XYZ file of C-alpha atoms in Angstrom:
262
model
C 0.802 -39.263 228.251
C -2.449 -37.890 226.847
C -5.371 -40.234 226.619
C -4.149 -43.376 228.362
C -7.049 -45.337 229.735
C -7.041 -44.397 233.406
C -8.661 -45.730 236.545
C -12.078 -44.064 236.758
C -12.245 -43.937 240.556
C -9.148 -41.835 241.183
C -11.163 -38.889 242.494
C -8.864 -36.147 243.709
C -5.772 -37.503 241.934
C -4.109 -36.109 238.850
C -4.767 -38.230 235.773
C -1.809 -38.281 233.344
C 0.513 -36.720 235.899
C 0.675 -33.298 237.557
C 0.771 -30.113 235.471
C 4.133 -28.780 234.369
C 5.384 -25.774 232.440
C 3.332 -23.088 230.715
C -0.237 -24.333 230.968
C -3.884 -23.331 231.068
C -5.979 -24.425 234.029
C -9.637 -24.938 233.172
C -12.276 -25.629 235.824
C -15.200 -27.592 234.390
C -18.591 -28.095 236.044
C -21.035 -30.235 234.091
C -24.632 -31.436 234.336
C -25.768 -29.253 237.224
C -29.484 -30.008 236.868
C -30.790 -27.411 239.320
C -28.827 -28.883 242.244
C -27.924 -25.477 243.633
C -26.188 -26.765 246.777
C -23.622 -28.997 245.042
C -23.178 -26.338 242.341
C -22.392 -23.695 244.963
C -19.879 -26.001 246.648
C -18.204 -26.816 243.325
C -17.896 -23.132 242.444
C -16.406 -22.325 245.845
C -13.912 -25.181 245.579
C -12.892 -24.176 242.062
C -12.308 -20.605 243.200
C -10.162 -21.770 246.101
C -8.147 -24.013 243.795
C -7.730 -21.367 241.112
C -8.235 -21.489 237.358
C -7.618 -19.528 234.183
C -11.019 -20.329 232.692
C -14.290 -21.627 234.126
C -16.598 -23.683 231.906
C -20.158 -24.677 232.721
C -20.515 -27.639 230.379
C -24.265 -27.714 229.973
C -27.562 -28.769 231.536
C -28.188 -26.129 234.162
C -31.775 -27.199 234.823
C -34.328 -30.058 235.052
C -34.573 -32.773 237.739
C -33.427 -30.606 240.654
C -35.737 -28.391 242.702
C -33.712 -25.166 242.968
C -33.707 -23.771 239.415
C -33.910 -20.089 240.409
C -30.910 -20.327 242.693
C -29.012 -22.311 240.070
C -29.566 -19.558 237.509
C -28.448 -16.964 240.074
C -25.229 -18.894 240.687
C -24.562 -19.263 236.962
C -25.148 -15.546 236.401
C -22.759 -14.727 239.242
C -20.142 -17.075 237.753
C -20.351 -15.226 234.439
C -20.030 -11.826 236.105
C -17.461 -12.752 238.733
C -15.385 -15.404 236.971
C -15.979 -14.843 233.271
C -17.557 -18.292 233.042
C -18.291 -19.689 229.596
C -21.577 -21.574 229.186
C -21.724 -24.453 226.715
C -25.245 -25.447 225.728
C -26.505 -28.898 226.690
C -29.598 -30.756 225.578
C -31.609 -29.608 228.597
C -30.567 -26.003 228.030
C -31.776 -26.409 224.451
C -35.230 -27.408 225.703
C -35.684 -24.132 227.589
C -34.159 -22.050 224.799
C -36.552 -23.660 222.310
C -39.476 -22.920 224.600
C -38.350 -19.297 224.916
C -38.505 -18.938 221.119
C -41.669 -21.043 220.750
C -39.921 -23.853 218.917
C -40.500 -27.529 219.523
C -37.951 -30.007 218.207
C -35.870 -31.752 220.845
C -38.473 -31.570 223.623
C -40.828 -33.677 221.510
C -38.348 -36.568 221.737
C -37.974 -36.742 225.522
C -39.900 -39.107 227.835
C -43.032 -37.889 229.582
C -41.458 -37.936 233.051
C -38.665 -35.601 231.902
C -41.227 -33.363 230.211
C -43.087 -33.120 233.520
C -39.884 -32.005 235.260
C -39.319 -29.447 232.502
C -42.857 -28.085 232.937
C -42.354 -27.845 236.708
C -39.031 -26.042 236.224
C -40.454 -23.720 233.567
C -43.155 -22.580 235.962
C -40.625 -21.957 238.746
C -38.317 -19.790 236.612
C -41.189 -17.849 235.046
C -40.466 -18.845 231.461
C -37.297 -18.747 229.405
C -36.140 -15.132 229.654
C -33.448 -15.749 232.260
C -31.848 -18.728 230.568
C -32.019 -17.015 227.168
C -29.930 -14.104 228.471
C -26.803 -16.235 228.720
C -24.343 -16.185 225.821
C -24.507 -19.901 225.032
C -21.811 -21.597 222.949
C -22.090 -24.857 221.010
C -18.564 -25.761 222.122
C -15.315 -24.251 223.337
C -11.778 -25.077 222.258
C -8.183 -24.107 222.881
C -5.009 -25.352 221.191
C -6.270 -28.806 220.148
C -8.632 -29.373 223.096
C -12.392 -29.410 222.434
C -15.107 -29.179 225.067
C -18.787 -29.711 224.265
C -21.729 -31.023 226.209
C -22.316 -34.360 224.505
C -19.794 -35.296 221.810
C -17.542 -33.960 219.019
C -20.261 -34.087 216.375
C -22.464 -31.323 214.989
C -24.509 -29.008 217.239
C -27.836 -30.562 218.165
C -26.503 -34.132 218.015
C -27.036 -35.369 221.555
C -25.693 -38.897 221.017
C -24.239 -40.411 224.183
C -20.652 -41.634 224.508
C -21.365 -44.626 226.733
C -19.956 -47.792 225.187
C -16.271 -48.293 224.315
C -17.133 -48.180 220.622
C -18.812 -44.784 221.134
C -15.664 -43.405 222.745
C -13.445 -44.827 220.006
C -15.653 -43.352 217.270
C -15.472 -39.980 219.013
C -11.672 -40.245 219.123
C -11.695 -40.866 215.377
C -13.841 -37.790 214.814
C -11.486 -35.656 216.906
C -8.504 -36.933 214.929
C -10.286 -36.108 211.667
C -10.733 -32.560 212.949
C -7.073 -32.283 213.921
C -7.834 -32.226 217.646
C -5.812 -33.939 220.358
C -8.466 -34.327 223.045
C -12.148 -33.838 223.777
C -13.973 -33.425 227.090
C -17.708 -33.916 227.296
C -20.506 -34.306 229.843
C -24.000 -35.670 229.137
C -23.516 -39.241 230.409
C -23.135 -38.165 234.068
C -20.346 -40.773 234.333
C -16.576 -40.465 234.142
C -14.792 -42.474 231.453
C -11.756 -41.961 229.249
C -10.355 -43.587 226.125
C -7.525 -43.081 223.643
C -7.665 -44.098 219.999
C -6.575 -42.749 216.603
C -4.034 -40.506 218.331
C -6.701 -38.562 220.234
C -8.352 -38.954 223.621
C -11.948 -38.623 224.770
C -13.074 -38.087 228.360
C -16.629 -37.919 229.643
C -16.919 -36.070 232.935
C -19.056 -36.824 235.946
C -22.021 -34.710 237.004
C -22.171 -32.315 239.920
C -25.963 -32.383 240.175
C -27.128 -35.877 239.244
C -24.223 -38.365 239.113
C -25.082 -41.735 237.650
C -22.016 -43.706 238.650
C -22.363 -46.475 241.226
C -21.065 -44.285 244.046
C -23.231 -41.208 243.255
C -20.046 -39.125 243.117
C -20.807 -35.437 242.680
C -17.707 -33.913 241.125
C -16.141 -31.150 239.101
C -12.870 -31.305 237.174
C -9.714 -29.244 236.875
C -8.012 -29.636 233.509
C -4.409 -28.614 232.964
C -3.685 -28.251 229.248
C -0.013 -27.820 228.386
C 1.212 -27.801 224.785
C -1.271 -30.431 223.648
C -0.980 -32.579 226.766
C -3.651 -32.931 229.402
C -3.670 -33.545 233.118
C -7.091 -33.851 234.716
C -7.943 -33.800 238.392
C -11.370 -34.888 239.621
C -12.676 -33.083 242.692
C -15.377 -34.698 244.793
C -18.218 -32.573 246.205
C -19.715 -33.726 249.501
C -23.489 -34.032 249.090
C -26.225 -35.180 251.457
C -28.354 -36.935 248.869
C -31.056 -37.704 251.424
C -31.789 -33.988 251.756
C -32.063 -33.606 247.992
C -34.305 -36.662 247.711
C -36.633 -35.316 250.406
C -36.857 -31.998 248.558
C -37.830 -33.782 245.343
C -40.397 -35.894 247.208
C -41.948 -32.723 248.649
C -42.794 -31.294 245.216
C -46.079 -31.711 243.392
C -44.488 -33.868 240.709
C -46.101 -37.225 240.009
C -44.853 -40.242 241.942
C -43.510 -41.730 238.701
C -41.383 -38.673 237.994
C -40.189 -38.429 241.593
C -39.201 -42.087 241.508
C -37.228 -41.648 238.293
C -35.376 -38.565 239.532
C -34.605 -40.011 242.966
C -33.678 -43.395 241.545
C -30.500 -41.975 240.057
C -29.189 -40.703 243.391
C -30.470 -43.251 245.915
């Protein structure tokens, strides 16, 4: 049944039952954050598993220390797999910089801005990220996928608390949609209300759940019903932490980035 509230630690198990009948299989990788190693592993696993559509659900860059390689992998996924890129708040920062606009970047904390500056220097400006054909959201047959929530583009409100998830369900129902999948929180959660379901997906590059579970998801959408399988990515977080510590970022920024994955 779509949207039941499911156990959030069932990594590798089908949620809502296995796929049946004529369905669309959608591989979703969210919140990559320049973690090229986990991103590469997630792409390889998704290709082995098979899919009809690949979605990169936003936030390619910031925090991680391999932005060039991350952009290379995303470009290859577009060319090789026909990947669709949905714009996240961090993608918006670099796109705004590429067009000399301010806006969202002015609202972020100084430590994130420092990571953005570091990343911007490494990728040589915004030309590469601006070449992607970014979408605000992607939908098929009653299923909506966006980076943050089902609200208007540029609204980066988080779906963290139960009341946030319920309000998002209400918005989906108002739009005549059965289900919505989002990233942004870096934590898996799911909720049903108002006849619709909302799921926030975990992050492959900077998970913020208690177990630091890097993951991607395989969604099976069949006639308005969803089955979702979470796939764990094995990551040596110590290696990533050492790479962050080796940068010229300030100690404060290093501590904030590493604190999420240590």
